[in-house]
Short mmCIF file of N, CA, C and O and ligand atoms in Angstrom, two decimals:
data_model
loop_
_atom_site.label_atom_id
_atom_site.label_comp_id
_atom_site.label_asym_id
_atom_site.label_seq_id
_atom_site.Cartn_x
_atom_site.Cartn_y
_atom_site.Cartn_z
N UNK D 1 9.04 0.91 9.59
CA UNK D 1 7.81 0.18 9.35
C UNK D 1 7.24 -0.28 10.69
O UNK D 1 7.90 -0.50 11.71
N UNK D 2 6.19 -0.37 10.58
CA UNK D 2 5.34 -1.12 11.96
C UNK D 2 4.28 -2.09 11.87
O UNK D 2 3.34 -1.87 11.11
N UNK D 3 4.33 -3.06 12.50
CA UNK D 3 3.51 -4.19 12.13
C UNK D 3 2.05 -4.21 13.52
O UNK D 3 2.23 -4.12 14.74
N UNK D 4 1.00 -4.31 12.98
CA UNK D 4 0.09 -4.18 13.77
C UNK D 4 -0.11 -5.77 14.20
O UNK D 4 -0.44 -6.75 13.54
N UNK D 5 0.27 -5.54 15.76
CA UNK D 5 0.23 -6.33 16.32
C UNK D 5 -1.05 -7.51 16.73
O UNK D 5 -1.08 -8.49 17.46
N UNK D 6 -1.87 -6.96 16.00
CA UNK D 6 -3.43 -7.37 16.16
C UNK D 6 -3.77 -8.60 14.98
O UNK D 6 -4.55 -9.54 15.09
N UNK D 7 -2.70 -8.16 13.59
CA UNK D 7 -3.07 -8.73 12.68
C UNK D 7 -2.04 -10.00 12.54
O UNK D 7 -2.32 -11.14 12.18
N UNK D 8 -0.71 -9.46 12.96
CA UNK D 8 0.86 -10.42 12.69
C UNK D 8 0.39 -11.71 13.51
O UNK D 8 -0.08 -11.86 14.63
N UNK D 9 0.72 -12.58 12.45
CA UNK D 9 0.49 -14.10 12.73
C UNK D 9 2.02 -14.54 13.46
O UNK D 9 2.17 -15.57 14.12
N UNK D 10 2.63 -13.97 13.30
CA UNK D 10 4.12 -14.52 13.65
C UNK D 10 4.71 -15.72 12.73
O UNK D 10 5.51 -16.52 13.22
N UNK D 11 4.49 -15.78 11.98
CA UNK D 11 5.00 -16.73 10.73
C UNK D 11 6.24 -16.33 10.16
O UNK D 11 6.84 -17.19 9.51
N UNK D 12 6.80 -15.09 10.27
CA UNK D 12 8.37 -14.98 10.14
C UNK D 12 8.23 -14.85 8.71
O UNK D 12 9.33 -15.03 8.19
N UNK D 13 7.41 -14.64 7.93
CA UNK D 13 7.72 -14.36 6.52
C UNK D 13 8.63 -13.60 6.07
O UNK D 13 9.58 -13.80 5.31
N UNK D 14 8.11 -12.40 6.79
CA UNK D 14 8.82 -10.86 6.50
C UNK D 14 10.26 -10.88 6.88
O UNK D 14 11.05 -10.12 6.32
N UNK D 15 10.70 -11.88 7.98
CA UNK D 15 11.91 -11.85 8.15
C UNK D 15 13.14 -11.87 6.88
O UNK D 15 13.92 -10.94 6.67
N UNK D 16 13.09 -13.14 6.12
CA UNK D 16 14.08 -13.48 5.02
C UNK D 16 14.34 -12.23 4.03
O UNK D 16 15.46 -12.01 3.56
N UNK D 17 13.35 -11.52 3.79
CA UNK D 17 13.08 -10.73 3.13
C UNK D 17 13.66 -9.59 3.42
O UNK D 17 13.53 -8.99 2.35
N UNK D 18 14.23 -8.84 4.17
CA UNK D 18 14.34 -7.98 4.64
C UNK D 18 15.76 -7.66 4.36
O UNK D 18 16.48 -8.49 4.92
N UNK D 19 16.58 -6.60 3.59
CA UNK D 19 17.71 -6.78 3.13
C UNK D 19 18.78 -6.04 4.14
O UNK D 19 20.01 -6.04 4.06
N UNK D 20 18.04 -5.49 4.98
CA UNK D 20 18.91 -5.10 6.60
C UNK D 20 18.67 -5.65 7.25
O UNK D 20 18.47 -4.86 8.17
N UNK D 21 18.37 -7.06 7.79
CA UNK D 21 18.57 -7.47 8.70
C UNK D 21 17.24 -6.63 10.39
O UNK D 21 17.26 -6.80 11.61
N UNK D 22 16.42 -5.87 9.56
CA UNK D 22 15.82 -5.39 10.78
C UNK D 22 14.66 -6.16 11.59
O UNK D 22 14.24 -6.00 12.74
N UNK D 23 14.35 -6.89 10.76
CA UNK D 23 13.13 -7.17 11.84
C UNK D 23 13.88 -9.03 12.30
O UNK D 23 14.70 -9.61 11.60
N UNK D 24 13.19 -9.69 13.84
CA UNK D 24 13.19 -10.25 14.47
C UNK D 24 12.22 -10.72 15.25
O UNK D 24 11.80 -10.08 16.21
N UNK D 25 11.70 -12.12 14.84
CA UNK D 25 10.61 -13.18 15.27
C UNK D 25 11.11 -13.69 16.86
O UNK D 25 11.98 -14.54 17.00
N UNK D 26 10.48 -13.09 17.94
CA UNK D 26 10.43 -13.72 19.06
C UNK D 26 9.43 -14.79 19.05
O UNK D 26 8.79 -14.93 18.01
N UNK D 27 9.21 -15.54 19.98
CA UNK D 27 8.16 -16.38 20.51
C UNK D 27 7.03 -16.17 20.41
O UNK D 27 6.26 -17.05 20.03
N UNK D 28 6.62 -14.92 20.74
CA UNK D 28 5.02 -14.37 20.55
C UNK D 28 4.90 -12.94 19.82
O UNK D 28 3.94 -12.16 19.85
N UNK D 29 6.00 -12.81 19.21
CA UNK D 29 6.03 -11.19 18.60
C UNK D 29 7.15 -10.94 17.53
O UNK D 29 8.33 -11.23 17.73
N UNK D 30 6.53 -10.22 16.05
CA UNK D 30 7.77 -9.81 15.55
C UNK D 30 8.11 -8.46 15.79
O UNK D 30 7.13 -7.85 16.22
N UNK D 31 9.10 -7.75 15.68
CA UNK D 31 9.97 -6.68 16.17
C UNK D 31 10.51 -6.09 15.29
O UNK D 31 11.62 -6.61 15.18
N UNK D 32 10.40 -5.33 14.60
CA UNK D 32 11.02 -4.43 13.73
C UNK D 32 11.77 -3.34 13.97
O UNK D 32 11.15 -2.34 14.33
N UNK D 33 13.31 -3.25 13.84
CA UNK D 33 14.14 -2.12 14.66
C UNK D 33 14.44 -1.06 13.71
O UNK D 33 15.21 -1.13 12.76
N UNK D 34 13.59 0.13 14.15
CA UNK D 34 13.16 1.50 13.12
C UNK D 34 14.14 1.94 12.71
O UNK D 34 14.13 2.48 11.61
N UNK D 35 15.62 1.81 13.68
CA UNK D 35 16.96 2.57 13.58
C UNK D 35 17.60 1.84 12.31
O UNK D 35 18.21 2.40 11.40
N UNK D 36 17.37 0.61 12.44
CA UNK D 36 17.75 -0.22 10.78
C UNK D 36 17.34 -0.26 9.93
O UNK D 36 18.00 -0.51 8.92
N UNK D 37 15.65 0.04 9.92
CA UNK D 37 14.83 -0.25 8.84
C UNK D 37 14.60 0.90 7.38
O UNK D 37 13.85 1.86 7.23
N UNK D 38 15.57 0.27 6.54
CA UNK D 38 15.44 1.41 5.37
C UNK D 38 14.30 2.14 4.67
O UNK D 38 14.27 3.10 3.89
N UNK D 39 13.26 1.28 5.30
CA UNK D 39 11.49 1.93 4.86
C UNK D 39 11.29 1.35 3.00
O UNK D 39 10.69 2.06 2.20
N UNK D 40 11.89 0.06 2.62
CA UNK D 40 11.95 -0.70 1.58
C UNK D 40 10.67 -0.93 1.22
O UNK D 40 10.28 -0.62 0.10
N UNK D 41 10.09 -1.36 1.89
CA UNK D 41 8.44 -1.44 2.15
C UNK D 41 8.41 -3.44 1.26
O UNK D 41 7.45 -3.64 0.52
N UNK D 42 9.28 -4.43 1.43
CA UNK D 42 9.74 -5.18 0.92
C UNK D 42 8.94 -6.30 2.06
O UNK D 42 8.44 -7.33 1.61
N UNK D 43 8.89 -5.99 3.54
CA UNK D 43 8.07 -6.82 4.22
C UNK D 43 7.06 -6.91 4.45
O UNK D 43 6.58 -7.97 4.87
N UNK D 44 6.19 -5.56 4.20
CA UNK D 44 4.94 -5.18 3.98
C UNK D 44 3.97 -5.93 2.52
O UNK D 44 2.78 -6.22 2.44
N UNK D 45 5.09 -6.05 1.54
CA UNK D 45 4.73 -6.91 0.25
C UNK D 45 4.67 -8.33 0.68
O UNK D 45 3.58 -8.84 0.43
N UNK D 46 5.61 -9.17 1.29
CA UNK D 46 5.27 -10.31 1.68
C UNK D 46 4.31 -11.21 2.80
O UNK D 46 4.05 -12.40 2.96
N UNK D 47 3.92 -9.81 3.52
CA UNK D 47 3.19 -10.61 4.33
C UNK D 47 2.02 -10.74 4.00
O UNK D 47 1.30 -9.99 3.34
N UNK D 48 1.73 -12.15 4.68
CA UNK D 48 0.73 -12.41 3.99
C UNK D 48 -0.92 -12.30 4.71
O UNK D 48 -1.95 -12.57 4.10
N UNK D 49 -0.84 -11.82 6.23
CA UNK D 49 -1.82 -11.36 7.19
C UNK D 49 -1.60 -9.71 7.20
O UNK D 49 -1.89 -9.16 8.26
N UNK D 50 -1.12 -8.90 6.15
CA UNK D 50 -1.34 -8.04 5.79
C UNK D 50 -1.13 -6.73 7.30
O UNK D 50 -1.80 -5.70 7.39
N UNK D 51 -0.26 -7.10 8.13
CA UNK D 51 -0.02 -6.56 8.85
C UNK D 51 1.12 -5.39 9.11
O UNK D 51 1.38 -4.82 10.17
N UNK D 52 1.66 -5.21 7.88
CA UNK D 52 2.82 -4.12 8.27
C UNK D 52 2.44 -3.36 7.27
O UNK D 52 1.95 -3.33 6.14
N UNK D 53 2.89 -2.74 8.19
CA UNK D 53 2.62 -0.79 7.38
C UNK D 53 3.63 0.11 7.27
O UNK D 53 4.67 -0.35 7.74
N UNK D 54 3.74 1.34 6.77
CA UNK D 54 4.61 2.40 7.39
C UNK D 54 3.71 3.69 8.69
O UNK D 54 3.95 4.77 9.23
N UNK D 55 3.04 3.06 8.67
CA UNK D 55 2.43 3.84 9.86
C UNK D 55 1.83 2.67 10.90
O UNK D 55 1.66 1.51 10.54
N UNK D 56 1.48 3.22 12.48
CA UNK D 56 0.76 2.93 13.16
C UNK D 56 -0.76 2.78 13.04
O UNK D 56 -1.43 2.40 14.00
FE1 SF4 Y 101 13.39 -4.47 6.37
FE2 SF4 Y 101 12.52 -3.07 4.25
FE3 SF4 Y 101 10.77 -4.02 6.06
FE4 SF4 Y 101 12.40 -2.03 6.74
S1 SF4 Y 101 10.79 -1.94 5.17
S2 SF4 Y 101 11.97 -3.86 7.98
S3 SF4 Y 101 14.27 -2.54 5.57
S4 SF4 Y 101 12.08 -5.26 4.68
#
């Protein structure tokens, strides 16, 4: 999954949600690690600035 960085508020929603453990809220950015991410599409449903996708 990939989160467009234009839209992500950084509010960490998508984090809890995520049942691998892939994505990670820095300071000014969340991070989603592709090699973990089962493509659940489970963080894309919760966010709520509508910023993650499965595409770029
Ligand atoms: Fe995690 Fe699913 Fe989002 Fe991948 S698609 S980062 S597995 S919640």
């Amino acid at each position: 999954m990939y989160i467009n960085q234009h839209l992500c508020d950084v509010c960490g929603t998508c984090v809890s949600v995520c049942p691998v453990d892939a994505i990670e809220v820095f300071e000014t950015q969340v991070v989603i690690d592709n090699d973990v991410c089962i493509s659940c599409g489970k963080c894309a449903q919760v966010c709520p600035a509508r910023a993650i996708g499965d595409a770029l």
